[in-house]
Amino acid sequence: ANHVLSGGLVDCGLEAADMNGDGTVNILDIVAIVNVILGGRGVDATSATLEKTSNALLIYADGYIGGVQMTLKHGSDFNIYLTKDALVAKSLTEGNQTTLVVVVPEADEIFTYTGDFEITDMIIANSSSEIQVSMPSIFGLSAAYPNPFNPSTSINFHMSMEDNVNVQVYDLSGRAVTTLLSGVQPQGDYHLTWNASEEASGMYLIRAEAAKQVSVQKILLLK
């Protein structure tokens, strides 16, 4: 796991770690080592689905998951907290990139987080091979950036289906300050920007509502 995150194995050690002989040491080799030690762990998964919520990344599969390896791209405000329900869970952050390895996850939750991230590389394995993974987009707001901000901040918003949507900014008294998006909108991603040059410093809420779904993001204006 340490080698997958940051290297270190050379010569005979590197050769021995390549359990499946494909010329690369990754989560598939770690899973193979686990299988040697622990034996079979049940029916292998053939597919999996990832779900990204506002504070966690979850995995749902139709069978046994032997390991997860991911590379994440993110801002400087990103923090990650790996699951404790796994045989091994390690991560390494360098600048705006984090690599993580989770071996034999025992729960749906892979990690929780603050900030926002994008998955740039991923391997999900059962006991012997990589499996197909889907990650359907869900309704919601991403983390605003920058935050705190002055005078403008931007936020991404995803519509999972065509619907009547209302995205507004509120102050803490409940007053609607401005509307960022309103009306029937098609499915897709939206990049919204709020210029608060005429508003006072303080905490505000961006609230998105559609089809009885609500997503709220706190933002802080500092002048």
Tab-separated table of C-alpha atoms in Angstrom:
chain	number	residue	atom	x	y	z
A	1	ALA	CA	0.000	0.000	0.000
A	2	ASN	CA	2.826	2.394	0.807
A	3	HIS	CA	4.410	1.675	-2.566
A	4	VAL	CA	1.158	2.365	-4.442
A	5	LEU	CA	0.898	5.728	-2.697
A	6	SER	CA	4.484	6.931	-2.883
A	7	GLY	CA	6.798	4.275	-4.335
A	8	GLY	CA	9.769	2.699	-2.543
A	9	LEU	CA	9.983	-0.888	-3.747
A	10	VAL	CA	12.830	-1.718	-6.145
A	11	ASP	CA	14.377	-4.747	-7.846
A	12	CYS	CA	13.325	-8.066	-6.257
A	13	GLY	CA	10.865	-6.398	-3.887
A	14	LEU	CA	9.088	-4.688	-6.762
A	15	GLU	CA	9.026	-7.905	-8.778
A	16	ALA	CA	7.608	-9.881	-5.857
A	17	ALA	CA	4.903	-7.266	-5.251
A	18	ASP	CA	3.620	-7.624	-8.818
A	19	MET	CA	1.450	-10.592	-7.840
A	20	ASN	CA	-0.518	-10.782	-11.104
A	21	GLY	CA	2.516	-10.207	-13.325
A	22	ASP	CA	1.044	-7.327	-15.322
A	23	GLY	CA	4.095	-5.095	-14.850
A	24	THR	CA	2.310	-2.664	-12.503
A	25	VAL	CA	1.911	-2.714	-8.731
A	26	ASN	CA	-1.535	-1.463	-7.703
A	27	ILE	CA	-4.642	-2.410	-5.733
A	28	LEU	CA	-5.048	-5.618	-7.761
A	29	ASP	CA	-1.756	-6.916	-6.357
A	30	ILE	CA	-2.697	-5.921	-2.806
A	31	VAL	CA	-5.978	-7.823	-3.162
A	32	ALA	CA	-4.090	-10.873	-4.448
A	33	ILE	CA	-1.857	-10.813	-1.350
A	34	VAL	CA	-4.929	-10.528	0.887
A	35	ASN	CA	-6.459	-13.559	-0.843
A	36	VAL	CA	-3.329	-15.606	-0.146
A	37	ILE	CA	-3.533	-14.733	3.557
A	38	LEU	CA	-7.289	-14.777	4.148
A	39	GLY	CA	-8.632	-17.039	1.411
A	40	GLY	CA	-11.983	-16.532	-0.299
A	41	ARG	CA	-14.341	-13.954	1.187
A	42	GLY	CA	-17.616	-14.670	-0.612
A	43	VAL	CA	-19.172	-14.059	-4.018
A	44	ASP	CA	-17.245	-11.554	-6.116
A	45	ALA	CA	-18.877	-8.310	-7.163
A	46	THR	CA	-19.300	-7.871	-10.910
A	47	SER	CA	-20.208	-4.180	-10.804
A	48	ALA	CA	-20.350	-1.283	-8.377
A	49	THR	CA	-21.889	2.161	-8.084
A	50	LEU	CA	-20.302	5.157	-6.408
A	51	GLU	CA	-22.433	7.811	-4.745
A	52	LYS	CA	-20.980	11.192	-3.852
A	53	THR	CA	-22.988	13.002	-1.196
A	54	SER	CA	-22.287	16.432	0.276
A	55	ASN	CA	-19.790	14.965	2.766
A	56	ALA	CA	-19.057	11.320	1.865
A	57	LEU	CA	-18.184	8.914	-0.952
A	58	LEU	CA	-20.126	5.637	-0.803
A	59	ILE	CA	-19.780	2.406	-2.782
A	60	TYR	CA	-22.551	-0.106	-3.450
A	61	ALA	CA	-21.712	-3.453	-5.058
A	62	ASP	CA	-23.424	-6.745	-5.910
A	63	GLY	CA	-20.784	-8.804	-4.082
A	64	TYR	CA	-17.323	-8.815	-2.530
A	65	ILE	CA	-15.067	-5.765	-2.998
A	66	GLY	CA	-11.402	-6.517	-2.401
A	67	GLY	CA	-10.000	-3.029	-2.762
A	68	VAL	CA	-10.351	0.552	-3.941
A	69	GLN	CA	-7.619	2.763	-5.399
A	70	MET	CA	-8.338	6.363	-6.392
A	71	THR	CA	-6.626	9.567	-7.374
A	72	LEU	CA	-8.492	12.753	-6.472
A	73	LYS	CA	-7.998	16.313	-7.713
A	74	HIS	CA	-9.077	19.063	-5.325
A	75	GLY	CA	-8.484	22.531	-3.913
A	76	SER	CA	-6.361	23.516	-0.933
A	77	ASP	CA	-9.429	23.484	1.346
A	78	PHE	CA	-10.013	19.739	0.829
A	79	ASN	CA	-9.766	17.335	3.788
A	80	ILE	CA	-10.299	13.574	3.664
A	81	TYR	CA	-11.155	11.101	6.437
A	82	LEU	CA	-10.860	7.460	5.365
A	83	THR	CA	-13.108	4.708	6.667
A	84	LYS	CA	-11.957	2.770	9.723
A	85	ASP	CA	-13.990	-0.272	8.598
A	86	ALA	CA	-11.344	-1.764	6.314
A	87	LEU	CA	-8.326	-4.053	6.501
A	88	VAL	CA	-6.095	-1.196	5.301
A	89	ALA	CA	-6.990	2.439	4.563
A	90	LYS	CA	-4.218	4.857	3.575
A	91	SER	CA	-3.952	8.114	1.658
A	92	LEU	CA	-1.252	10.526	0.544
A	93	THR	CA	-1.866	14.169	-0.378
A	94	GLU	CA	0.632	16.119	-2.468
A	95	GLY	CA	-0.478	19.628	-3.411
A	96	ASN	CA	-3.921	19.423	-5.016
A	97	GLN	CA	-3.843	15.647	-5.543
A	98	THR	CA	-4.663	12.807	-3.157
A	99	THR	CA	-4.080	9.100	-3.788
A	100	LEU	CA	-5.892	6.600	-1.573
A	101	VAL	CA	-5.957	2.847	-1.064
A	102	VAL	CA	-8.720	1.035	0.842
A	103	VAL	CA	-8.368	-2.747	1.160
A	104	VAL	CA	-11.390	-4.959	1.932
A	105	PRO	CA	-13.880	-2.213	2.861
A	106	GLU	CA	-16.483	-3.579	5.261
A	107	ALA	CA	-18.969	-0.691	4.957
A	108	ASP	CA	-20.476	1.384	2.137
A	109	GLU	CA	-18.631	4.547	3.197
A	110	ILE	CA	-15.136	4.838	1.676
A	111	PHE	CA	-14.380	8.264	3.109
A	112	THR	CA	-15.893	11.482	4.354
A	113	TYR	CA	-14.581	14.871	3.302
A	114	THR	CA	-14.827	18.632	3.430
A	115	GLY	CA	-14.280	20.844	0.404
A	116	ASP	CA	-14.825	19.292	-3.024
A	117	PHE	CA	-12.980	16.873	-5.320
A	118	GLU	CA	-12.930	15.206	-8.716
A	119	ILE	CA	-11.936	11.563	-9.287
A	120	THR	CA	-9.246	11.504	-11.981
A	121	ASP	CA	-8.256	7.824	-11.772
A	122	MET	CA	-9.882	4.801	-10.152
A	123	ILE	CA	-9.579	1.032	-9.814
A	124	ILE	CA	-12.249	-0.983	-7.985
A	125	ALA	CA	-11.372	-4.684	-7.637
A	126	ASN	CA	-13.103	-7.833	-6.483
A	127	SER	CA	-10.936	-10.780	-5.414
A	128	SER	CA	-9.208	-11.137	-8.770
A	129	SER	CA	-9.907	-8.356	-11.261
A	130	GLU	CA	-11.042	-4.809	-11.883
A	131	ILE	CA	-14.812	-4.358	-12.105
A	132	GLN	CA	-17.057	-1.868	-13.873
A	133	VAL	CA	-18.048	1.176	-11.837
A	134	SER	CA	-20.703	3.796	-12.476
A	135	MET	CA	-21.093	7.120	-10.718
A	136	PRO	CA	-24.437	8.718	-11.502
A	137	SER	CA	-24.617	12.431	-10.907
A	138	ILE	CA	-27.074	13.571	-8.259
A	139	PHE	CA	-28.960	16.751	-7.521
A	140	GLY	CA	-26.952	19.235	-5.521
A	141	LEU	CA	-24.542	22.105	-5.080
A	142	SER	CA	-20.775	21.679	-5.044
A	143	ALA	CA	-18.571	23.559	-2.593
A	144	ALA	CA	-18.448	27.272	-3.408
A	145	TYR	CA	-15.045	28.641	-4.427
A	146	PRO	CA	-13.520	30.804	-3.172
A	147	ASN	CA	-15.049	30.605	0.286
A	148	PRO	CA	-14.570	32.928	2.190
A	149	PHE	CA	-14.750	35.362	-0.732
A	150	ASN	CA	-14.704	39.035	-1.754
A	151	PRO	CA	-16.649	40.096	-3.722
A	152	SER	CA	-17.489	37.112	-5.989
A	153	THR	CA	-17.806	33.362	-5.511
A	154	SER	CA	-18.824	30.554	-7.868
A	155	ILE	CA	-20.646	27.293	-7.324
A	156	ASN	CA	-21.523	24.345	-9.548
A	157	PHE	CA	-25.019	22.908	-9.597
A	158	HIS	CA	-26.206	19.622	-11.099
A	159	MET	CA	-29.721	18.868	-12.317
A	160	SER	CA	-30.256	15.096	-12.560
A	161	MET	CA	-33.446	15.628	-14.607
A	162	GLU	CA	-35.402	18.445	-16.222
A	163	ASP	CA	-37.383	20.243	-13.550
A	164	ASN	CA	-38.464	23.564	-12.100
A	165	VAL	CA	-35.538	24.803	-10.023
A	166	ASN	CA	-34.883	27.758	-7.765
A	167	VAL	CA	-31.373	28.680	-6.590
A	168	GLN	CA	-31.269	31.703	-4.283
A	169	VAL	CA	-28.898	33.396	-1.840
A	170	TYR	CA	-30.239	34.177	1.655
A	171	ASP	CA	-28.821	36.124	4.558
A	172	LEU	CA	-29.088	34.682	8.063
A	173	SER	CA	-32.328	36.579	8.732
A	174	GLY	CA	-33.973	34.566	5.957
A	175	ARG	CA	-34.115	37.429	3.434
A	176	ALA	CA	-33.654	36.371	-0.189
A	177	VAL	CA	-30.720	38.486	-1.407
A	178	THR	CA	-30.612	37.373	-5.045
A	179	THR	CA	-31.708	34.594	-7.410
A	180	LEU	CA	-28.976	32.720	-9.272
A	181	LEU	CA	-31.172	30.341	-11.287
A	182	SER	CA	-34.938	29.980	-11.654
A	183	GLY	CA	-37.542	28.247	-13.794
A	184	VAL	CA	-37.703	24.970	-15.705
A	185	GLN	CA	-34.150	23.878	-16.536
A	186	PRO	CA	-32.907	20.871	-18.534
A	187	GLN	CA	-30.762	18.131	-17.032
A	188	GLY	CA	-27.108	19.120	-16.811
A	189	ASP	CA	-24.425	21.038	-14.974
A	190	TYR	CA	-24.581	24.770	-14.251
A	191	HIS	CA	-21.807	27.143	-13.204
A	192	LEU	CA	-23.268	29.949	-11.099
A	193	THR	CA	-21.503	33.110	-9.892
A	194	TRP	CA	-22.621	35.629	-7.280
A	195	ASN	CA	-21.129	39.118	-7.103
A	196	ALA	CA	-21.786	40.389	-3.568
A	197	SER	CA	-20.102	43.771	-3.955
A	198	GLU	CA	-23.247	45.553	-2.735
A	199	GLU	CA	-23.833	43.281	0.279
A	200	ALA	CA	-22.463	43.507	3.823
A	201	SER	CA	-19.849	41.128	5.194
A	202	GLY	CA	-21.237	38.033	6.879
A	203	MET	CA	-22.538	34.508	6.443
A	204	TYR	CA	-24.959	33.704	3.628
A	205	LEU	CA	-26.731	30.564	2.433
A	206	ILE	CA	-27.067	29.376	-1.157
A	207	ARG	CA	-30.203	27.221	-1.342
A	208	ALA	CA	-31.191	25.090	-4.338
A	209	GLU	CA	-34.608	23.445	-4.528
A	210	ALA	CA	-36.158	21.216	-7.192
A	211	ALA	CA	-38.547	18.231	-7.183
A	212	LYS	CA	-38.793	18.313	-3.377
A	213	GLN	CA	-34.994	18.063	-3.152
A	214	VAL	CA	-33.020	20.732	-1.313
A	215	SER	CA	-29.285	21.445	-1.181
A	216	VAL	CA	-27.768	24.217	0.959
A	217	GLN	CA	-24.256	25.671	0.991
A	218	LYS	CA	-22.851	28.146	3.547
A	219	ILE	CA	-20.658	30.943	2.210
A	220	LEU	CA	-18.808	33.730	4.012
A	221	LEU	CA	-18.350	37.240	2.565
A	222	LEU	CA	-15.334	39.061	4.059
A	223	LYS	CA	-14.704	42.649	3.001
